[in-house]
Short mmCIF file of C-alpha atoms in Angstrom, two decimals:
data_model
loop_
_atom_site.label_atom_id
_atom_site.label_comp_id
_atom_site.label_asym_id
_atom_site.label_seq_id
_atom_site.Cartn_x
_atom_site.Cartn_y
_atom_site.Cartn_z
CA MET N 66 116.89 105.23 133.92
CA ALA N 67 119.75 104.78 131.61
CA ASP N 68 121.99 103.83 134.76
CA THR N 69 119.67 101.51 135.73
CA GLU N 70 119.35 99.76 132.50
CA THR N 71 123.01 99.57 132.20
CA HIS N 72 123.49 98.44 135.70
CA LYS N 73 120.65 95.73 135.33
CA ALA N 74 122.28 94.67 132.07
CA LYS N 75 125.59 94.48 133.88
CA MET N 76 124.06 92.39 136.95
CA GLN N 77 122.51 90.12 134.37
CA LYS N 78 125.73 89.31 133.01
CA LEU N 79 127.82 88.89 136.18
CA GLN N 80 124.83 86.47 137.23
CA ALA N 81 124.97 84.55 134.04
CA GLU N 82 128.48 84.10 134.16
CA HIS N 83 128.35 82.93 137.78
CA ARG N 84 125.45 80.46 137.04
CA ALA N 85 127.44 78.97 133.98
CA LYS N 86 130.66 78.64 136.26
CA VAL N 87 128.53 76.82 138.59
CA ALA N 88 126.67 74.39 136.20
CA GLU N 89 129.76 73.71 133.92
CA ALA N 90 132.18 72.94 136.72
CA GLY N 91 131.36 69.54 138.29
CA ASP N 92 134.35 67.39 138.60
CA PRO N 93 137.45 68.83 137.35
CA GLU N 94 139.06 67.07 134.23
CA ARG N 95 142.38 67.38 135.67
CA GLY N 96 143.43 68.73 138.95
CA LEU N 97 145.34 71.74 138.16
CA VAL N 98 148.81 72.76 139.79
CA LEU N 99 148.69 76.01 141.49
CA VAL N 100 151.88 77.99 142.48
CA HIS N 101 151.51 80.57 145.35
CA THR N 102 154.92 82.48 145.57
CA GLY N 103 156.29 85.97 146.08
CA LYS N 104 157.70 88.26 149.13
CA GLY N 105 154.24 89.05 150.43
CA LYS N 106 152.20 87.43 152.92
CA GLY N 107 149.20 85.34 151.90
CA LYS N 108 150.79 82.17 150.04
CA SER N 109 150.13 79.70 152.62
CA SER N 110 147.08 81.47 154.19
CA SER N 111 145.46 81.37 150.58
CA ALA N 112 146.38 77.78 150.09
CA PHE N 113 144.71 77.07 153.42
CA GLY N 114 141.45 79.23 152.07
CA VAL N 115 141.50 76.96 148.95
CA VAL N 116 141.48 73.99 151.57
CA VAL N 117 138.41 75.25 153.63
CA ARG N 118 136.57 75.97 149.90
CA ALA N 119 137.24 72.40 148.87
CA MET N 120 136.10 70.94 152.11
CA GLY N 121 132.89 73.05 151.58
CA TRP N 122 132.38 70.99 148.67
CA ARG N 123 133.22 67.76 150.64
CA LYS N 124 136.11 67.38 148.51
CA SER N 125 139.07 65.31 149.89
CA VAL N 126 142.10 67.13 151.18
CA GLY N 127 145.82 66.32 152.18
CA VAL N 128 148.20 68.91 153.38
CA VAL N 129 152.16 68.16 153.69
CA GLN N 130 154.09 70.84 155.51
CA PHE N 131 157.75 71.38 154.65
CA ILE N 132 158.61 73.36 157.75
CA LYS N 133 159.49 72.06 161.09
CA GLY N 134 157.06 69.83 162.40
CA ASN N 135 157.07 71.11 165.93
CA TRP N 136 156.09 74.70 164.95
CA ILE N 137 152.75 75.82 166.55
CA THR N 138 150.36 77.35 163.81
CA GLY N 139 146.78 78.39 164.31
CA GLU N 140 145.95 76.51 161.24
CA ARG N 141 147.42 73.36 162.31
CA GLN N 142 145.49 73.72 165.58
CA PHE N 143 142.44 74.51 163.53
CA PHE N 144 142.71 71.39 161.15
CA GLU N 145 143.68 69.01 163.97
CA ARG N 146 140.61 70.16 166.17
CA LEU N 147 138.12 69.58 163.15
CA GLY N 148 139.66 66.45 161.39
CA GLY N 149 139.07 65.33 157.81
CA VAL N 150 142.14 66.78 156.36
CA THR N 151 145.16 64.31 155.97
CA TRP N 152 147.92 66.14 157.31
CA HIS N 153 151.72 65.63 157.63
CA THR N 154 154.58 67.67 158.55
CA MET N 155 158.14 67.53 158.10
CA GLY N 156 160.40 66.00 160.85
CA GLU N 157 157.70 63.86 162.27
CA GLY N 158 159.28 61.10 163.76
CA PHE N 159 162.86 63.14 163.85
CA THR N 160 164.84 64.91 166.30
CA TRP N 161 164.44 68.10 164.66
CA ASP N 162 166.49 70.23 167.26
CA THR N 163 170.01 68.89 166.43
CA GLN N 164 169.84 71.07 163.42
CA ASP N 165 171.84 68.74 161.16
CA ARG N 166 171.50 69.85 157.86
CA ASP N 167 171.73 65.99 156.76
CA ARG N 168 168.81 65.42 159.02
CA ASP N 169 166.77 67.86 157.30
CA ILE N 170 167.38 66.62 153.99
CA ALA N 171 166.26 63.38 155.14
CA ALA N 172 163.09 64.75 156.63
CA ALA N 173 162.35 66.87 153.37
CA GLN N 174 162.97 63.58 151.51
CA ALA N 175 160.58 61.44 153.77
CA ALA N 176 157.89 64.36 153.73
CA PHE N 177 158.18 64.42 149.86
CA ALA N 178 157.89 60.52 149.61
CA LYS N 179 154.61 60.92 151.52
CA ALA N 180 153.43 63.58 149.43
CA ARG N 181 154.25 61.61 146.18
CA GLU N 182 152.02 58.57 147.71
CA MET N 183 149.21 60.79 148.44
CA MET N 184 149.32 62.22 144.91
CA GLN N 185 149.47 59.08 143.02
CA SER N 186 147.16 57.39 145.53
CA GLY N 187 143.88 58.61 143.65
CA ASP N 188 142.26 59.44 147.17
CA PHE N 189 142.70 63.03 146.87
CA ASP N 190 141.07 66.08 145.43
CA LEU N 191 143.36 68.49 146.86
CA ILE N 192 146.88 68.43 148.14
CA VAL N 193 148.82 71.34 149.75
CA LEU N 194 152.29 71.27 149.44
CA ASP N 195 153.16 74.20 152.07
CA GLU N 196 156.54 75.59 151.99
CA ILE N 197 157.97 73.11 149.51
CA ASN N 198 159.50 76.12 147.69
CA ILE N 199 161.99 76.41 150.93
CA ALA N 200 162.87 72.80 150.90
CA LEU N 201 163.56 73.42 147.51
CA ARG N 202 165.78 76.63 147.80
CA TYR N 203 167.85 75.06 150.56
CA GLY N 204 168.38 71.98 148.51
CA TYR N 205 166.55 69.40 150.21
CA LEU N 206 164.62 68.39 147.59
CA SER N 207 165.45 68.58 143.75
CA THR N 208 163.33 70.39 141.18
CA GLU N 209 163.23 67.29 138.91
CA GLU N 210 161.82 64.83 141.62
CA VAL N 211 159.24 67.47 142.56
CA LEU N 212 158.09 67.52 138.99
CA GLU N 213 158.19 64.07 138.49
CA GLY N 214 155.83 63.59 141.46
CA LEU N 215 153.43 66.41 140.09
CA ARG N 216 153.49 64.53 136.52
CA ALA N 217 152.83 61.06 138.24
CA ARG N 218 149.61 62.53 140.17
CA SER N 219 146.37 61.06 139.67
CA ASP N 220 144.05 62.98 137.25
CA ARG N 221 141.61 63.59 139.94
CA THR N 222 144.26 65.38 142.20
CA GLY N 223 144.80 68.95 142.23
CA VAL N 224 148.25 70.75 143.92
CA ILE N 225 148.91 73.66 145.42
CA LEU N 226 152.91 74.59 146.13
CA THR N 227 153.55 77.53 148.53
CA GLY N 228 156.39 79.69 149.51
CA ARG N 229 158.98 82.26 148.35
CA ASP N 230 161.16 81.93 145.27
CA ALA N 231 159.56 79.14 143.39
CA PRO N 232 161.73 77.43 140.93
CA SER N 233 160.87 78.63 137.19
CA GLU N 234 160.66 75.16 136.12
CA ILE N 235 157.82 74.46 138.80
CA CYS N 236 156.20 77.77 137.65
CA ASP N 237 156.54 76.72 133.83
CA TYR N 238 155.04 73.49 134.67
CA ALA N 239 152.15 75.07 136.74
CA ASP N 240 148.47 76.09 135.29
CA LEU N 241 148.51 78.84 137.70
CA VAL N 242 151.05 81.00 139.22
CA THR N 243 150.18 83.81 141.88
CA GLU N 244 152.52 86.29 143.25
CA MET N 245 151.70 87.55 146.53
CA THR N 246 153.65 91.32 146.69
CA GLU N 247 154.00 93.39 149.90
CA VAL N 248 153.04 96.92 149.08
CA LYS N 249 153.66 97.71 153.01
CA HIS N 250 154.07 95.77 155.76
CA PRO N 251 153.64 96.51 159.52
CA PHE N 252 157.20 95.04 160.71
CA GLN N 253 158.59 98.07 158.86
CA ALA N 254 156.56 100.39 161.71
CA GLY N 255 157.60 98.14 164.08
CA ILE N 256 154.54 96.33 164.74
CA LYS N 257 155.14 92.73 166.22
CA ALA N 258 153.86 89.70 164.78
CA GLN N 259 150.04 88.58 165.81
CA ARG N 260 149.06 85.20 166.92
CA GLY N 261 145.92 84.40 164.73
CA VAL N 262 147.16 86.61 161.98
CA ASP N 263 150.85 85.97 161.18
CA PHE N 264 151.14 82.42 162.42
CA MET X 264 181.86 70.35 158.63
CA ALA X 265 181.79 74.23 158.06
CA ASP X 266 178.74 73.80 155.95
CA THR X 267 176.76 71.97 159.00
CA GLU X 268 178.05 74.61 161.15
CA THR X 269 176.51 77.25 159.11
CA HIS X 270 173.57 75.24 158.72
CA LYS X 271 173.28 74.79 162.13
CA ALA X 272 173.73 78.53 162.99
CA LYS X 273 171.23 79.18 160.50
CA MET X 274 168.72 76.82 161.90
CA GLN X 275 169.25 78.33 165.47
CA LYS X 276 168.55 81.52 164.34
CA LEU X 277 165.49 80.52 162.41
CA GLN X 278 164.28 78.61 165.86
CA ALA X 279 164.99 81.60 167.77
CA GLU X 280 163.09 84.20 165.90
CA HIS X 281 160.05 81.64 165.76
CA ARG X 282 160.23 81.16 169.61
CA ALA X 283 160.56 84.85 170.08
CA LYS X 284 157.57 85.70 167.86
CA VAL X 285 155.61 83.01 169.51
CA ALA X 286 156.44 84.49 173.10
CA GLU X 287 156.24 88.06 172.28
CA ALA X 288 152.88 87.91 170.45
CA GLY X 289 150.17 87.60 172.83
CA ASP X 290 147.20 89.60 172.37
CA PRO X 291 147.73 92.31 169.85
CA GLU X 292 148.26 95.98 170.96
CA ARG X 293 145.82 96.73 168.28
CA GLY X 294 144.07 94.53 165.61
CA LEU X 295 145.46 95.82 162.53
CA VAL X 296 143.98 96.53 159.08
CA LEU X 297 145.05 94.43 156.12
CA VAL X 298 144.28 94.96 152.40
CA HIS X 299 144.04 92.04 149.72
CA THR X 300 144.09 93.48 146.39
CA GLY X 301 145.31 93.17 143.00
CA LYS X 302 143.85 91.27 139.86
CA GLY X 303 145.35 87.93 140.90
CA LYS X 304 143.50 84.84 142.67
CA GLY X 305 143.84 84.37 146.34
CA LYS X 306 142.53 87.80 147.69
CA SER X 307 139.55 86.17 149.58
CA SER X 308 141.15 82.52 150.09
CA SER X 309 143.90 84.05 151.86
CA ALA X 310 141.56 86.17 154.08
CA PHE X 311 139.90 82.74 154.83
CA GLY X 312 143.06 81.14 155.42
CA VAL X 313 143.73 83.85 158.28
CA VAL X 314 140.21 83.36 159.61
CA VAL X 315 141.18 79.64 160.05
CA ARG X 316 144.63 80.61 161.71
CA ALA X 317 142.81 83.01 163.99
CA MET X 318 140.22 80.22 164.66
CA GLY X 319 143.13 77.62 165.68
CA TRP X 320 143.88 80.09 168.31
CA ARG X 321 140.46 80.20 169.46
CA LYS X 322 140.10 83.82 168.48
CA SER X 323 136.56 85.36 167.52
CA VAL X 324 135.77 85.78 163.73
CA GLY X 325 133.37 87.47 161.90
CA VAL X 326 132.59 87.69 158.17
CA VAL X 327 130.77 90.06 156.17
CA GLN X 328 130.51 89.47 152.50
CA PHE X 329 129.92 92.36 149.73
CA ILE X 330 128.70 89.87 147.10
CA LYS X 331 125.56 88.85 146.21
CA GLY X 332 123.95 86.55 149.23
CA ASN X 333 122.86 83.84 147.48
CA TRP X 334 126.17 82.82 145.43
CA ILE X 335 126.99 79.60 146.60
CA THR X 336 130.74 79.22 147.66
CA GLY X 337 132.64 76.44 149.20
CA GLU X 338 133.93 78.56 151.83
CA ARG X 339 130.15 79.41 152.99
CA GLN X 340 129.22 75.86 153.01
CA PHE X 341 132.38 75.24 155.02
CA PHE X 342 131.81 77.81 157.64
CA GLU X 343 128.08 77.43 157.90
CA ARG X 344 128.79 73.75 158.76
CA LEU X 345 131.32 74.42 161.13
CA GLY X 346 129.56 77.09 163.10
CA GLY X 347 131.16 79.33 165.36
CA VAL X 348 131.85 82.51 162.68
CA THR X 349 129.59 85.26 162.40
CA TRP X 350 128.43 85.63 159.18
CA HIS X 351 126.44 88.19 156.91
CA THR X 352 126.13 88.55 153.29
CA MET X 353 125.05 91.56 151.20
CA GLY X 354 121.41 91.28 150.20
CA GLU X 355 120.16 89.08 153.19
CA GLY X 356 116.39 89.63 153.12
CA PHE X 357 116.40 91.69 149.59
CA THR X 358 115.28 90.49 146.51
CA TRP X 359 118.42 90.27 144.73
CA ASP X 360 117.19 89.36 141.39
CA THR X 361 115.71 92.52 140.46
CA GLN X 362 119.00 94.03 139.82
CA ASP X 363 118.14 97.33 140.83
CA ARG X 364 121.14 99.68 141.37
CA ASP X 365 119.36 101.57 144.10
CA ARG X 366 118.37 98.10 145.90
CA ASP X 367 122.18 97.02 145.56
CA ILE X 368 123.34 100.15 147.14
CA ALA X 369 120.84 99.59 149.87
CA ALA X 370 121.87 96.01 150.37
CA ALA X 371 125.53 97.09 150.63
CA GLN X 372 124.66 99.92 152.91
CA ALA X 373 122.90 97.55 155.25
CA ALA X 374 126.01 95.19 155.20
CA PHE X 375 128.30 97.80 156.05
CA ALA X 376 126.03 99.13 158.78
CA LYS X 377 126.33 95.52 160.15
CA ALA X 378 129.93 95.31 159.52
CA ARG X 379 130.51 98.76 161.44
CA GLU X 380 128.29 97.68 164.41
CA MET X 381 130.61 94.41 164.56
CA MET X 382 133.95 96.18 164.40
CA GLN X 383 132.72 98.60 167.27
CA SER X 384 131.40 95.93 169.17
CA GLY X 385 134.35 94.77 170.83
CA ASP X 386 133.27 91.22 170.45
CA PHE X 387 135.71 90.16 167.56
CA ASP X 388 139.47 89.69 167.16
CA LEU X 389 138.79 89.54 163.39
CA ILE X 390 136.38 90.47 160.72
CA VAL X 391 136.64 89.87 157.11
CA LEU X 392 135.15 92.42 154.95
CA ASP X 393 135.05 90.40 151.68
CA GLU X 394 134.76 91.87 148.13
CA ILE X 395 133.97 95.16 149.79
CA ASN X 396 136.64 96.66 147.29
CA ILE X 397 133.87 96.11 144.76
CA ALA X 398 131.21 97.91 146.76
CA LEU X 399 133.57 100.86 146.85
CA ARG X 400 134.33 100.68 143.08
CA TYR X 401 130.70 100.26 142.23
CA GLY X 402 129.97 103.42 144.40
CA TYR X 403 127.63 101.31 146.71
CA LEU X 404 129.93 102.62 149.61
CA SER X 405 131.94 105.73 149.99
CA THR X 406 135.76 105.39 151.03
CA GLU X 407 135.13 108.23 153.66
CA GLU X 408 132.48 105.85 155.25
CA VAL X 409 134.52 102.99 155.47
CA LEU X 410 137.61 104.58 156.66
CA GLU X 411 135.28 106.06 159.29
CA GLY X 412 134.24 102.48 160.13
CA LEU X 413 137.94 101.27 160.45
CA ARG X 414 138.93 104.15 162.59
CA ALA X 415 136.32 103.53 165.00
CA ARG X 416 136.90 99.97 165.42
CA SER X 417 137.62 98.37 168.81
CA ASP X 418 141.25 98.17 169.75
CA ARG X 419 140.75 94.25 169.77
CA THR X 420 139.81 93.86 166.11
CA GLY X 421 141.67 93.36 163.36
CA VAL X 422 140.24 93.86 159.77
CA ILE X 423 140.90 92.20 156.20
CA LEU X 424 139.41 94.14 153.18
CA THR X 425 139.44 92.20 150.27
CA GLY X 426 138.93 92.71 146.47
CA ARG X 427 140.45 94.13 143.19
CA ASP X 428 141.50 97.88 143.10
CA ALA X 429 141.25 98.61 146.73
CA PRO X 430 141.15 102.56 147.06
CA SER X 431 144.29 104.35 147.70
CA GLU X 432 143.13 105.97 150.83
CA ILE X 433 142.36 102.49 152.03
CA CYS X 434 145.49 101.47 151.31
CA ASP X 435 147.25 104.51 152.92
CA TYR X 436 145.46 103.69 156.10
CA ALA X 437 146.06 100.04 156.18
CA ASP X 438 148.81 98.46 158.07
CA LEU X 439 149.66 95.94 155.31
CA VAL X 440 148.81 95.76 151.96
CA THR X 441 149.31 92.80 149.80
CA GLU X 442 149.01 92.71 146.06
CA MET X 443 148.22 89.17 144.48
CA THR X 444 149.44 89.12 140.75
CA GLU X 445 148.81 86.62 138.51
CA VAL X 446 151.56 85.19 136.45
CA LYS X 447 149.48 82.65 134.63
CA HIS X 448 146.21 81.84 134.28
CA PRO X 449 144.19 78.59 133.32
CA PHE X 450 141.52 80.61 131.69
CA GLN X 451 144.31 81.59 129.22
CA ALA X 452 144.45 77.65 128.36
CA GLY X 453 140.57 77.62 127.95
CA ILE X 454 140.38 75.57 131.27
CA LYS X 455 137.27 75.88 133.25
CA ALA X 456 136.74 76.95 136.40
CA GLN X 457 136.88 74.20 139.14
CA ARG X 458 134.41 73.78 142.06
CA GLY X 459 136.42 73.68 145.23
CA VAL X 460 139.29 75.57 143.78
CA ASP X 461 137.79 78.71 142.24
CA PHE X 462 134.65 79.05 144.34
#
């Protein structure tokens, strides 16, 4: 009997907390800045999971990908078919096969200019800057210009920055930093990457 | 010039790796078992990001949620509107407000029976067992029965188990274990949970 009472009390507390959360939440006072970093998997996919969550609440979402525009991924195919997400990839309009560093820098700059415009526009509840940490690591973008863009964002707009080795200044500015750590990886066991799981 | 050569060589290597990955991947030899655990955010949302990735490749996906069936989340609304995902939540058909431990155990057992059936059916490429680690922690399910269900899965079927404090036996069995660690959290700054980001 005592166990049932304790259990009941616990569940009532959990329910009350969830109800309070739903009741309070409403529109955010300020869109938060989230960073997903670390060596483990899940940095980008958790950002896309938040996209799905936001779209479930009919929020307005944009994605800017700082990876080569032509790379085929499941998430890109999914959102292209679905529609309703403003999607930009680095290298759109560029001949990305030339593998020229200057061209890559120009492509990243163009992508970030787009991102900055989207962040300031007031049109978006959520913007994902996917793999932007890679662009920062390669020196295609400077930490300062990214921070300026984040500071200048509309109050409405939350931003998620993904990728390994997020610069410490970005982490310091962010409201939430999540690190994905790989405890175990199938590649170590010689298992090949799988379409629909890894990309 | 030397920098451009090095950059070009690096990019060529990256492209070649990605092409090889896409070319090799095809259908998985065996669906993998992934665990998303840890105290940080992103455990469930990264599973839903993988769902989106899999659906982009037109894979067949199912979700079983080991949380109260009536809780409103963005991802649930999203996938219900979208269709095409087989979705089950714990407590369907139960009067979950009674907060009776025995009833919660029965609800979790019923949800896992459904999950087991789905895993063995051969109909799914990916199944997400969302927050199953919570059900394990509360003792609603035993580690052994979950392992049995995983072992009995169809070769086609990959499984993602999410939730804090994944039991070590499950982690040992899994092919990939990712731990989400919170480096910084807005709740610490007194910022309220946000609809579309946190749930």
